[in-house]
Tab-separated table of N, CA and C in Angstrom:
chain	number	residue	atom	x	y	z
A	1	SER	N	1.164	-1.018	-0.097
A	1	SER	CA	0.111	-0.102	-0.573
A	1	SER	C	1.016	0.950	-0.308
A	2	SER	N	0.499	2.549	-0.254
A	2	SER	CA	0.882	3.556	0.064
A	2	SER	C	2.080	3.833	0.984
A	3	THR	N	1.185	2.740	2.330
A	3	THR	CA	1.727	3.252	3.303
A	3	THR	C	2.977	2.318	3.792
A	4	GLY	N	3.473	1.135	2.577
A	4	GLY	CA	4.453	0.106	2.941
A	4	GLY	C	3.060	-1.139	3.440
A	5	THR	N	2.555	-0.851	3.801
A	5	THR	CA	1.679	-2.161	4.208
A	5	THR	C	1.499	-3.356	3.486
A	6	VAL	N	1.995	-4.774	3.817
A	6	VAL	CA	2.125	-5.645	2.101
A	6	VAL	C	0.434	-5.736	2.797
A	7	LEU	N	0.283	-6.032	1.412
A	7	LEU	CA	-0.658	-7.200	1.042
A	7	LEU	C	-1.551	-7.341	-0.178
A	8	ARG	N	-0.113	-8.155	-0.525
A	8	ARG	CA	-0.613	-9.818	-0.581
A	8	ARG	C	0.898	-10.774	-1.218
A	9	SER	N	0.840	-11.557	-1.009
A	9	SER	CA	2.149	-12.258	-1.454
A	9	SER	C	2.185	-13.285	-1.866
A	10	LEU	N	3.724	-13.655	-2.647
A	10	LEU	CA	3.546	-15.245	-2.716
A	10	LEU	C	4.377	-16.554	-2.236
A	11	GLY	N	4.289	-16.829	-2.489
A	11	GLY	CA	4.814	-18.205	-1.304
A	11	GLY	C	3.816	-18.909	-0.621
A	12	ARG	N	5.088	-19.940	0.091
A	12	ARG	CA	4.470	-20.892	0.775
A	12	ARG	C	4.851	-20.357	2.577
A	13	THR	N	3.802	-20.096	2.766
A	13	THR	CA	4.475	-20.167	5.036
A	13	THR	C	3.870	-21.110	6.123
A	14	ASN	N	5.113	-20.877	7.186
A	14	ASN	CA	4.529	-21.538	8.202
A	14	ASN	C	3.096	-20.969	9.068
A	15	PRO	N	3.008	-21.706	10.046
A	15	PRO	CA	1.914	-21.363	10.753
A	15	PRO	C	1.776	-20.174	11.462
A	16	GLN	N	3.609	-19.363	11.625
A	16	GLN	CA	4.080	-17.993	12.031
A	16	GLN	C	3.682	-17.453	10.934
A	17	GLY	N	3.646	-17.416	9.779
A	17	GLY	CA	3.852	-16.591	8.896
A	17	GLY	C	4.846	-16.231	8.443
A	18	GLY	N	5.821	-16.965	8.027
A	18	GLY	CA	7.372	-16.793	7.674
A	18	GLY	C	6.907	-17.808	6.250
A	19	PHE	N	7.664	-17.319	5.253
A	19	PHE	CA	8.273	-17.983	4.140
A	19	PHE	C	9.436	-19.374	4.368
A	20	ILE	N	8.888	-20.206	3.412
A	20	ILE	CA	9.680	-21.457	3.399
A	20	ILE	C	9.572	-21.952	2.530
A	21	PRO	N	10.537	-22.828	2.658
A	21	PRO	CA	10.050	-23.064	0.507
A	21	PRO	C	10.226	-24.434	-0.242
A	22	GLY	N	9.620	-24.070	-1.358
A	22	GLY	CA	7.769	-24.913	-1.648
A	22	GLY	C	8.762	-25.809	-3.104
A	23	LYS	N	7.975	-26.188	-3.429
A	23	LYS	CA	8.330	-26.675	-5.025
A	23	LYS	C	6.498	-26.917	-5.531
A	24	GLY	N	6.075	-25.960	-5.719
A	24	GLY	CA	4.446	-26.178	-5.729
A	24	GLY	C	4.645	-24.964	-6.312
A	25	PRO	N	2.855	-24.991	-7.349
A	25	PRO	CA	2.723	-23.682	-7.880
A	25	PRO	C	2.646	-22.725	-7.202
A	26	GLY	N	3.458	-21.447	-7.242
A	26	GLY	CA	3.400	-20.886	-6.585
A	26	GLY	C	4.140	-20.734	-5.179
A	27	GLU	N	5.406	-21.790	-5.361
A	27	GLU	CA	6.146	-21.848	-3.879
A	27	GLU	C	7.417	-21.227	-4.487
A	28	PHE	N	8.355	-21.313	-3.257
A	28	PHE	CA	9.784	-20.969	-4.574
A	28	PHE	C	10.750	-21.409	-3.201
A	29	ASN	N	11.855	-22.278	-4.140
A	29	ASN	CA	12.970	-21.947	-2.978
A	29	ASN	C	14.469	-21.023	-3.999
A	30	LYS	N	14.235	-20.431	-2.814
A	30	LYS	CA	15.207	-18.873	-3.887
A	30	LYS	C	14.658	-18.612	-4.694
A	31	PRO	N	14.153	-18.038	-4.278
A	31	PRO	CA	13.445	-16.588	-5.522
A	31	PRO	C	14.903	-15.497	-6.404
A	32	THR	N	14.935	-15.288	-7.219
A	32	THR	CA	15.975	-14.594	-7.347
A	32	THR	C	15.922	-13.043	-8.331
A	33	GLY	N	14.969	-13.574	-9.295
A	33	GLY	CA	13.925	-12.519	-10.620
A	33	GLY	C	12.952	-12.368	-10.904
A	34	VAL	N	12.255	-11.269	-10.374
A	34	VAL	CA	10.589	-10.862	-11.039
A	34	VAL	C	10.910	-9.999	-11.460
A	35	ALA	N	9.919	-10.284	-12.922
A	35	ALA	CA	9.782	-8.830	-14.172
A	35	ALA	C	8.027	-8.709	-13.908
A	36	ILE	N	7.915	-8.109	-14.325
A	36	ILE	CA	6.080	-7.213	-14.288
A	36	ILE	C	6.102	-7.343	-15.438
A	37	SER	N	5.011	-7.924	-17.263
A	37	SER	CA	4.254	-7.085	-17.960
A	37	SER	C	2.936	-6.466	-17.439
A	38	SER	N	2.324	-6.056	-18.436
A	38	SER	CA	0.445	-5.097	-18.372
A	38	SER	C	0.030	-6.513	-17.619
A	39	SER	N	0.008	-7.625	-18.530
A	39	SER	CA	-0.913	-8.702	-17.436
A	39	SER	C	-0.113	-9.803	-16.987
A	40	ARG	N	1.472	-10.271	-16.541
A	40	ARG	CA	1.936	-11.213	-16.199
A	40	ARG	C	3.052	-10.860	-15.275
A	41	ILE	N	3.370	-11.968	-14.263
A	41	ILE	CA	4.019	-11.555	-13.543
A	41	ILE	C	4.963	-12.716	-13.649
A	42	ALA	N	6.836	-12.946	-13.682
A	42	ALA	CA	6.816	-14.290	-13.941
A	42	ALA	C	8.995	-14.148	-12.108
A	43	VAL	N	8.352	-15.732	-12.074
A	43	VAL	CA	9.241	-15.455	-10.496
A	43	VAL	C	10.191	-16.343	-11.095
A	44	ALA	N	11.622	-16.461	-11.169
A	44	ALA	CA	12.848	-16.823	-11.064
A	44	ALA	C	13.272	-17.592	-10.094
A	45	ALA	N	13.276	-18.681	-9.443
A	45	ALA	CA	13.775	-19.615	-8.428
A	45	ALA	C	14.755	-20.273	-8.928
A	46	ARG	N	16.059	-20.066	-7.754
A	46	ARG	CA	17.069	-20.065	-7.938
A	46	ARG	C	17.094	-21.751	-7.704
A	47	ASN	N	16.185	-22.611	-6.454
A	47	ASN	CA	16.007	-24.138	-6.177
A	47	ASN	C	15.244	-24.942	-6.684
A	48	ASN	N	14.778	-24.088	-7.537
A	48	ASN	CA	13.178	-25.144	-8.694
A	48	ASN	C	14.087	-24.926	-9.873
A	49	GLY	N	14.854	-24.134	-10.260
A	49	GLY	CA	15.182	-24.392	-11.746
A	49	GLY	C	13.910	-24.348	-12.483
A	50	ARG	N	13.372	-23.179	-12.483
A	50	ARG	CA	12.534	-22.918	-13.299
A	50	ARG	C	11.325	-21.448	-13.303
A	51	VAL	N	10.720	-21.326	-13.905
A	51	VAL	CA	9.946	-20.097	-13.379
A	51	VAL	C	8.720	-19.846	-13.818
A	52	GLN	N	8.238	-19.612	-12.953
A	52	GLN	CA	6.266	-19.436	-12.932
A	52	GLN	C	5.275	-17.968	-13.249
A	53	ILE	N	5.136	-18.473	-14.107
A	53	ILE	CA	3.762	-17.209	-14.731
A	53	ILE	C	2.620	-16.568	-13.775
A	54	PHE	N	2.128	-16.019	-13.141
A	54	PHE	CA	1.251	-15.385	-12.517
A	54	PHE	C	0.201	-14.166	-13.645
A	55	ASP	N	-0.513	-14.352	-13.384
A	55	ASP	CA	-1.486	-13.354	-13.638
A	55	ASP	C	-1.263	-11.982	-12.471
A	56	ARG	N	-1.519	-10.547	-13.155
A	56	ARG	CA	-1.684	-10.115	-11.747
A	56	ARG	C	-2.569	-10.068	-11.595
A	57	ASP	N	-3.182	-10.501	-10.340
A	57	ASP	CA	-4.075	-11.149	-9.626
A	57	ASP	C	-2.971	-12.279	-8.575
A	58	PHE	N	-1.970	-12.458	-8.495
A	58	PHE	CA	-1.231	-13.932	-8.480
A	58	PHE	C	-1.572	-15.040	-8.367
A	59	VAL	N	-2.402	-15.509	-9.692
A	59	VAL	CA	-3.063	-16.152	-9.801
A	59	VAL	C	-2.173	-17.292	-10.438
A	60	PHE	N	-1.548	-19.161	-10.932
A	60	PHE	CA	-0.679	-19.061	-10.708
A	60	PHE	C	-1.126	-19.530	-12.751
A	61	ILE	N	-0.823	-19.146	-13.796
A	61	ILE	CA	-0.694	-19.726	-14.670
A	61	ILE	C	0.161	-21.271	-15.973
A	62	ARG	N	1.634	-20.819	-15.090
A	62	ARG	CA	1.670	-22.265	-15.513
A	62	ARG	C	3.575	-21.410	-14.908
A	63	GLN	N	4.351	-22.739	-15.015
A	63	GLN	CA	5.634	-22.628	-14.525
A	63	GLN	C	6.578	-23.690	-16.035
A	64	ILE	N	7.641	-22.614	-16.131
A	64	ILE	CA	8.777	-23.459	-17.365
A	64	ILE	C	10.024	-23.749	-17.025
A	65	ARG	N	10.332	-25.245	-16.798
A	65	ARG	CA	11.506	-25.810	-16.504
A	65	ARG	C	13.147	-25.699	-17.590
A	66	LEU	N	13.440	-24.794	-17.004
A	66	LEU	CA	14.509	-24.566	-16.991
A	66	LEU	C	15.314	-26.259	-18.225
A	67	ASP	N	15.153	-27.520	-17.573
A	67	ASP	CA	15.855	-28.327	-18.268
A	67	ASP	C	15.129	-29.457	-18.449
A	68	GLU	N	13.529	-28.759	-18.692
A	68	GLU	CA	13.033	-29.756	-19.809
A	68	GLU	C	12.631	-29.050	-20.843
A	69	ALA	N	11.892	-27.734	-20.960
A	69	ALA	CA	12.080	-26.217	-22.651
A	69	ALA	C	13.045	-25.971	-22.875
A	70	ALA	N	14.134	-26.132	-22.288
A	70	ALA	CA	15.940	-25.541	-23.577
A	70	ALA	C	16.203	-26.600	-22.858
A	71	PRO	N	16.544	-27.921	-22.943
A	71	PRO	CA	17.415	-29.367	-22.916
A	71	PRO	C	18.983	-28.885	-23.329
A	72	GLY	N	19.421	-29.383	-23.101
A	72	GLY	CA	21.617	-29.417	-23.424
A	72	GLY	C	22.101	-28.286	-22.186
A	73	GLY	N	20.635	-27.765	-20.807
A	73	GLY	CA	22.153	-27.135	-20.234
A	73	GLY	C	23.039	-28.317	-19.295
A	74	ILE	N	23.228	-28.019	-17.768
A	74	ILE	CA	23.396	-28.576	-16.511
A	74	ILE	C	21.887	-29.204	-16.216
A	75	PRO	N	20.756	-29.940	-15.624
A	75	PRO	CA	20.062	-29.928	-15.405
A	75	PRO	C	20.174	-29.546	-13.920
A	76	TYR	N	19.213	-28.758	-13.380
A	76	TYR	CA	19.230	-28.559	-11.479
A	76	TYR	C	18.056	-29.303	-10.853
A	77	GLY	N	19.206	-28.519	-9.338
A	77	GLY	CA	18.830	-30.301	-8.780
A	77	GLY	C	18.096	-29.453	-7.401
A	78	GLU	N	17.018	-29.177	-7.179
A	78	GLU	CA	15.880	-28.627	-7.042
A	78	GLU	C	16.365	-28.390	-4.726
A	79	GLU	N	17.094	-29.821	-4.487
A	79	GLU	CA	17.195	-30.003	-2.785
A	79	GLU	C	18.705	-29.555	-2.763
A	80	ASP	N	19.041	-29.181	-3.889
A	80	ASP	CA	20.910	-28.191	-3.527
A	80	ASP	C	20.497	-27.220	-3.700
A	81	GLU	N	21.021	-26.808	-1.853
A	81	GLU	CA	21.132	-25.739	-1.335
A	81	GLU	C	22.314	-25.252	-0.782
A	82	GLU	N	23.690	-25.369	-1.727
A	82	GLU	CA	25.001	-24.821	-1.253
A	82	GLU	C	24.667	-24.529	-2.689
A	83	GLU	N	24.654	-25.970	-3.553
A	83	GLU	CA	25.450	-25.045	-5.096
A	83	GLU	C	24.669	-23.358	-5.339
A	84	ASP	N	25.955	-22.475	-5.457
A	84	ASP	CA	25.122	-20.928	-6.036
A	84	ASP	C	25.066	-20.799	-7.243
A	85	SER	N	24.929	-21.724	-7.952
A	85	SER	CA	25.103	-21.778	-9.295
A	85	SER	C	23.667	-21.340	-10.155
A	86	LYS	N	23.070	-21.200	-9.942
A	86	LYS	CA	22.140	-21.533	-9.874
A	86	LYS	C	21.126	-20.231	-10.512
A	87	THR	N	21.397	-19.253	-10.087
A	87	THR	CA	20.518	-17.958	-9.917
A	87	THR	C	20.248	-17.445	-11.488
A	88	PHE	N	18.817	-17.051	-12.090
A	88	PHE	CA	19.242	-16.247	-13.234
A	88	PHE	C	17.472	-15.424	-12.925
A	89	ALA	N	17.900	-14.459	-13.688
A	89	ALA	CA	17.042	-13.186	-14.124
A	89	ALA	C	15.718	-13.203	-15.132
A	90	VAL	N	14.838	-12.890	-14.620
A	90	VAL	CA	14.024	-13.150	-16.207
A	90	VAL	C	13.817	-11.160	-16.586
A	91	ALA	N	12.717	-11.432	-17.576
A	91	ALA	CA	13.141	-9.763	-18.487
A	91	ALA	C	11.672	-9.883	-19.360
A	92	TRP	N	11.044	-9.355	-19.466
A	92	TRP	CA	9.385	-9.558	-20.220
A	92	TRP	C	9.289	-8.391	-21.405
A	93	GLY	N	9.957	-8.787	-23.150
A	93	GLY	CA	9.729	-7.639	-24.340
A	93	GLY	C	8.728	-7.202	-24.593
A	94	PRO	N	8.979	-6.275	-24.775
A	94	PRO	CA	7.118	-5.531	-25.264
A	94	PRO	C	6.370	-6.478	-25.959
A	95	ASP	N	7.274	-7.353	-26.955
A	95	ASP	CA	6.337	-8.137	-27.652
A	95	ASP	C	6.039	-9.787	-26.567
A	96	GLY	N	5.822	-9.524	-25.636
A	96	GLY	CA	5.534	-10.722	-24.652
A	96	GLY	C	6.614	-11.276	-24.327
A	97	ALA	N	7.283	-11.546	-25.429
A	97	ALA	CA	8.730	-12.255	-24.921
A	97	ALA	C	9.477	-12.615	-23.642
A	98	LEU	N	9.404	-14.008	-22.826
A	98	LEU	CA	9.915	-13.666	-21.665
A	98	LEU	C	11.487	-13.813	-21.753
A	99	TYR	N	12.571	-13.371	-21.303
A	99	TYR	CA	13.870	-13.315	-20.852
A	99	TYR	C	14.078	-14.295	-20.406
A	100	VAL	N	15.132	-15.184	-20.053
A	100	VAL	CA	14.797	-15.703	-18.876
A	100	VAL	C	16.408	-15.847	-18.765
A	101	VAL	N	17.996	-15.286	-18.329
A	101	VAL	CA	19.371	-15.371	-17.737
A	101	VAL	C	19.426	-16.673	-17.337
A	102	ASP	N	20.660	-17.462	-17.657
A	102	ASP	CA	20.778	-19.118	-17.275
A	102	ASP	C	22.222	-18.973	-16.703
A	103	GLU	N	22.547	-18.253	-15.433
A	103	GLU	CA	23.253	-18.244	-15.319
A	103	GLU	C	24.744	-19.930	-15.198
A	104	ALA	N	23.551	-21.031	-14.328
A	104	ALA	CA	24.525	-22.474	-14.283
A	104	ALA	C	25.227	-22.847	-16.813
A	105	ASN	N	24.076	-21.846	-17.130
A	105	ASN	CA	25.425	-22.531	-17.904
A	105	ASN	C	24.800	-21.615	-19.325
A	106	ASP	N	25.632	-19.493	-18.908
A	106	ASP	CA	25.707	-19.582	-19.534
A	106	ASP	C	24.721	-18.802	-20.402
A	107	ARG	N	23.892	-19.112	-20.973
A	107	ARG	CA	22.865	-18.191	-21.740
A	107	ARG	C	22.026	-17.875	-21.524
A	108	ALA	N	21.120	-16.674	-22.176
A	108	ALA	CA	19.594	-16.408	-21.694
A	108	ALA	C	19.085	-17.117	-23.103
A	109	VAL	N	17.806	-17.760	-22.320
A	109	VAL	CA	16.516	-18.937	-22.728
A	109	VAL	C	15.566	-17.457	-23.257
A	110	VAL	N	14.356	-17.405	-24.287
A	110	VAL	CA	13.459	-16.848	-25.191
A	110	VAL	C	12.298	-17.760	-25.578
A	111	PHE	N	11.363	-17.874	-24.130
A	111	PHE	CA	10.087	-18.515	-24.328
A	111	PHE	C	9.265	-17.351	-24.845
A	112	ASP	N	7.979	-17.927	-25.625
A	112	ASP	CA	6.812	-16.692	-26.049
A	112	ASP	C	5.988	-16.791	-24.586
A	113	ALA	N	4.385	-15.911	-25.618
A	113	ALA	CA	3.544	-15.892	-24.265
A	113	ALA	C	3.143	-17.481	-23.788
A	114	GLN	N	3.062	-17.882	-24.525
A	114	GLN	CA	2.446	-19.633	-23.767
A	114	GLN	C	3.870	-20.527	-23.192
A	115	GLY	N	4.815	-19.657	-23.267
A	115	GLY	CA	5.868	-20.556	-22.325
A	115	GLY	C	7.042	-21.360	-23.332
A	116	ALA	N	6.863	-21.295	-24.978
A	116	ALA	CA	7.259	-22.373	-26.262
A	116	ALA	C	8.713	-21.951	-25.962
A	117	LEU	N	9.330	-22.697	-25.769
A	117	LEU	CA	11.120	-21.724	-26.195
A	117	LEU	C	11.111	-21.395	-28.015
A	118	LEU	N	11.638	-20.504	-28.048
A	118	LEU	CA	12.090	-19.981	-29.522
A	118	LEU	C	13.371	-19.379	-29.427
A	119	ALA	N	14.046	-19.450	-29.041
A	119	ALA	CA	16.053	-19.241	-28.659
A	119	ALA	C	16.882	-18.574	-28.013
A	120	VAL	N	17.870	-19.707	-28.266
A	120	VAL	CA	18.236	-19.968	-27.449
A	120	VAL	C	19.824	-18.778	-27.603
A	121	ILE	N	20.021	-17.690	-25.801
A	121	ILE	CA	21.236	-16.867	-26.354
A	121	ILE	C	22.212	-16.889	-25.703
A	122	GLY	N	23.618	-17.353	-26.331
A	122	GLY	CA	25.450	-17.416	-25.702
A	122	GLY	C	25.135	-19.215	-25.295
A	123	SER	N	26.485	-18.664	-24.881
A	123	SER	CA	27.067	-20.024	-24.866
A	123	SER	C	28.134	-19.012	-23.564
A	124	GLU	N	28.815	-20.497	-23.011
A	124	GLU	CA	30.368	-20.031	-22.078
A	124	GLU	C	31.385	-19.300	-23.081
A	125	GLY	N	31.701	-18.595	-22.410
A	125	GLY	CA	33.374	-17.542	-22.940
A	125	GLY	C	33.021	-16.255	-22.845
A	126	ALA	N	34.616	-15.385	-23.686
A	126	ALA	CA	34.365	-13.993	-23.603
A	126	ALA	C	33.558	-12.753	-24.984
A	127	ALA	N	33.698	-13.667	-26.000
A	127	ALA	CA	33.721	-13.837	-26.926
A	127	ALA	C	32.230	-12.811	-27.149
A	128	LEU	N	32.322	-11.906	-28.092
A	128	LEU	CA	31.015	-10.859	-27.724
A	128	LEU	C	29.752	-12.086	-28.439
A	129	GLY	N	28.548	-11.679	-27.561
A	129	GLY	CA	27.573	-12.956	-27.324
A	129	GLY	C	27.786	-14.165	-26.421
A	130	GLN	N	28.255	-14.284	-25.493
A	130	GLN	CA	29.127	-15.206	-24.858
A	130	GLN	C	28.488	-14.860	-23.431
A	131	PHE	N	28.727	-15.022	-22.311
A	131	PHE	CA	28.855	-15.263	-20.866
A	131	PHE	C	29.353	-16.038	-19.722
A	132	GLU	N	29.686	-15.259	-19.147
A	132	GLU	CA	30.333	-16.292	-18.273
A	132	GLU	C	29.217	-15.483	-16.434
A	133	ASN	N	28.629	-17.118	-16.755
A	133	ASN	CA	27.928	-15.681	-14.860
A	133	ASN	C	27.138	-14.845	-16.038
A	134	PRO	N	26.159	-14.531	-16.063
A	134	PRO	CA	25.324	-13.649	-16.153
A	134	PRO	C	24.283	-13.715	-15.815
A	135	LYS	N	23.715	-13.195	-14.878
A	135	LYS	CA	23.122	-12.179	-13.769
A	135	LYS	C	21.581	-11.338	-13.609
A	136	GLY	N	22.014	-11.328	-15.272
A	136	GLY	CA	20.624	-9.563	-14.702
A	136	GLY	C	19.821	-9.703	-16.660
A	137	ALA	N	18.931	-8.955	-16.455
A	137	ALA	CA	18.220	-8.693	-17.822
A	137	ALA	C	17.761	-8.234	-17.643
A	138	ALA	N	16.911	-7.039	-18.906
A	138	ALA	CA	16.021	-6.057	-18.579
A	138	ALA	C	16.285	-5.503	-20.362
A	139	ALA	N	14.550	-5.194	-20.795
A	139	ALA	CA	14.248	-5.303	-22.147
A	139	ALA	C	14.209	-3.891	-22.209
A	140	SER	N	14.515	-3.628	-23.250
A	140	SER	CA	13.905	-1.857	-23.775
A	140	SER	C	12.440	-1.774	-24.595
A	141	ILE	N	11.731	-0.853	-24.880
A	141	ILE	CA	10.799	-0.989	-25.664
A	141	ILE	C	10.832	-1.751	-26.834
A	142	LEU	N	12.211	-0.656	-27.708
A	142	LEU	CA	12.147	-1.124	-28.521
A	142	LEU	C	12.940	-2.700	-28.348
A	143	SER	N	12.523	-3.214	-27.942
A	143	SER	CA	13.244	-4.326	-28.028
A	143	SER	C	14.876	-5.261	-28.200
A	144	TYR	N	14.858	-4.288	-27.165
A	144	TYR	CA	16.533	-4.404	-27.303
A	144	TYR	C	16.900	-5.688	-25.616
A	145	LEU	N	17.845	-5.990	-25.781
A	145	LEU	CA	17.805	-6.683	-24.899
A	145	LEU	C	18.620	-7.025	-23.842
A	146	TYR	N	19.451	-6.494	-22.165
A	146	TYR	CA	20.216	-6.375	-21.902
A	146	TYR	C	20.794	-6.806	-20.570
A	147	ILE	N	22.081	-7.494	-20.963
A	147	ILE	CA	22.656	-8.922	-19.991
A	147	ILE	C	23.486	-8.418	-19.080
A	148	ALA	N	23.720	-8.527	-18.534
A	148	ALA	CA	24.235	-8.270	-17.397
A	148	ALA	C	25.183	-9.376	-17.227
A	149	ASP	N	26.723	-9.564	-17.500
A	149	ASP	CA	27.663	-10.668	-18.203
A	149	ASP	C	28.557	-10.769	-16.486
A	150	ARG	N	28.514	-11.013	-15.026
A	150	ARG	CA	29.158	-10.488	-14.571
A	150	ARG	C	30.400	-11.523	-14.485
A	151	GLY	N	30.598	-13.113	-15.311
A	151	GLY	CA	32.170	-13.033	-14.723
A	151	GLY	C	32.832	-12.093	-15.740
A	152	ASN	N	32.568	-11.006	-16.751
A	152	ASN	CA	32.796	-10.400	-17.828
A	152	ASN	C	33.283	-9.350	-17.157
A	153	LYS	N	32.431	-9.278	-16.825
A	153	LYS	CA	32.403	-7.871	-15.907
A	153	LYS	C	32.407	-6.974	-16.905
A	154	ARG	N	30.379	-6.767	-17.628
A	154	ARG	CA	30.445	-6.577	-18.605
A	154	ARG	C	28.996	-6.213	-18.925
A	155	ILE	N	27.855	-5.441	-19.657
A	155	ILE	CA	26.869	-5.572	-20.406
A	155	ILE	C	26.423	-5.940	-21.484
A	156	GLN	N	25.856	-6.709	-21.690
A	156	GLN	CA	26.052	-6.347	-23.142
A	156	GLN	C	24.607	-7.118	-23.969
A	157	LYS	N	24.450	-5.482	-25.097
A	157	LYS	CA	23.396	-5.543	-25.816
A	157	LYS	C	22.817	-6.833	-27.077
A	158	PHE	N	21.383	-6.801	-27.133
A	158	PHE	CA	21.463	-7.478	-28.343
A	158	PHE	C	20.203	-7.045	-29.253
A	159	ASP	N	20.236	-7.245	-30.848
A	159	ASP	CA	19.095	-6.574	-31.050
A	159	ASP	C	17.464	-7.670	-30.970
A	160	PRO	N	17.367	-6.734	-31.859
A	160	PRO	CA	15.622	-7.317	-31.897
A	160	PRO	C	15.762	-8.591	-32.387
A	161	PHE	N	17.059	-8.422	-33.774
A	161	PHE	CA	16.733	-10.532	-33.940
A	161	PHE	C	17.645	-10.884	-33.384
A	162	ARG	N	17.756	-10.697	-31.969
A	162	ARG	CA	18.622	-11.483	-30.607
A	162	ARG	C	19.918	-12.055	-31.298
A	163	ASN	N	20.808	-10.979	-31.784
A	163	ASN	CA	22.210	-10.519	-32.305
A	163	ASN	C	22.760	-9.373	-31.535
A	164	ALA	N	24.132	-9.846	-30.873
A	164	ALA	CA	24.769	-9.520	-29.354
A	164	ALA	C	25.848	-8.297	-30.147
A	165	VAL	N	24.662	-7.112	-30.237
A	165	VAL	CA	25.700	-5.968	-31.046
A	165	VAL	C	26.675	-5.186	-30.251
A	166	LEU	N	26.635	-4.848	-28.791
A	166	LEU	CA	27.432	-4.123	-28.104
A	166	LEU	C	28.335	-4.403	-26.576
A	167	ALA	N	29.066	-5.017	-26.436
A	167	ALA	CA	29.469	-5.140	-24.485
A	167	ALA	C	30.071	-3.597	-24.462
A	168	SER	N	29.980	-3.185	-23.075
A	168	SER	CA	30.699	-2.521	-22.686
A	168	SER	C	30.609	-3.225	-21.064
A	169	GLY	N	32.558	-2.759	-21.024
A	169	GLY	CA	32.847	-3.255	-19.332
A	169	GLY	C	34.093	-3.334	-19.862
A	170	ALA	N	34.742	-4.132	-18.803
A	170	ALA	CA	36.040	-4.856	-18.584
A	170	ALA	C	36.609	-5.078	-19.706
A	171	SER	N	35.880	-6.590	-20.099
A	171	SER	CA	36.359	-7.624	-20.796
A	171	SER	C	35.924	-7.696	-22.198
A	172	LEU	N	36.761	-6.398	-23.085
A	172	LEU	CA	36.838	-6.172	-24.446
A	172	LEU	C	37.507	-6.191	-25.335
């Protein structure tokens, strides 16, 4: 609310109201990213290896498991509490595409509004269009994608056709 009162939240809670990890719809195990569009909310959770999609009223719509929807990467283990290489971020494009930064696999994965795989961007490395532990994503209204490439200490920019066009930072 305008006064800072929590109006609603997502996640599994214990009887005292504290959040606890979960793997069902609307439950999270170490959430790492959230993106909001005009009609949808996407939440990424590290130890679940998935993105959950909700409508603006927090009603669960679907989940996208990265190891199932975009095969070829390292599988995610839902119970691996110690592994910290599974964080990923999410961003909605103006066309309704969902961009998911998959740190464990040094890539970004693109899904359409229904959760179908559209593209996989990048691979491990330091060249333009490659990543080393990518952490964050943002999409512009002109459909440019920006990815925080932590390991290479740079931000990379991708055009609307998903081509890497610019890298700015330390590893150029």
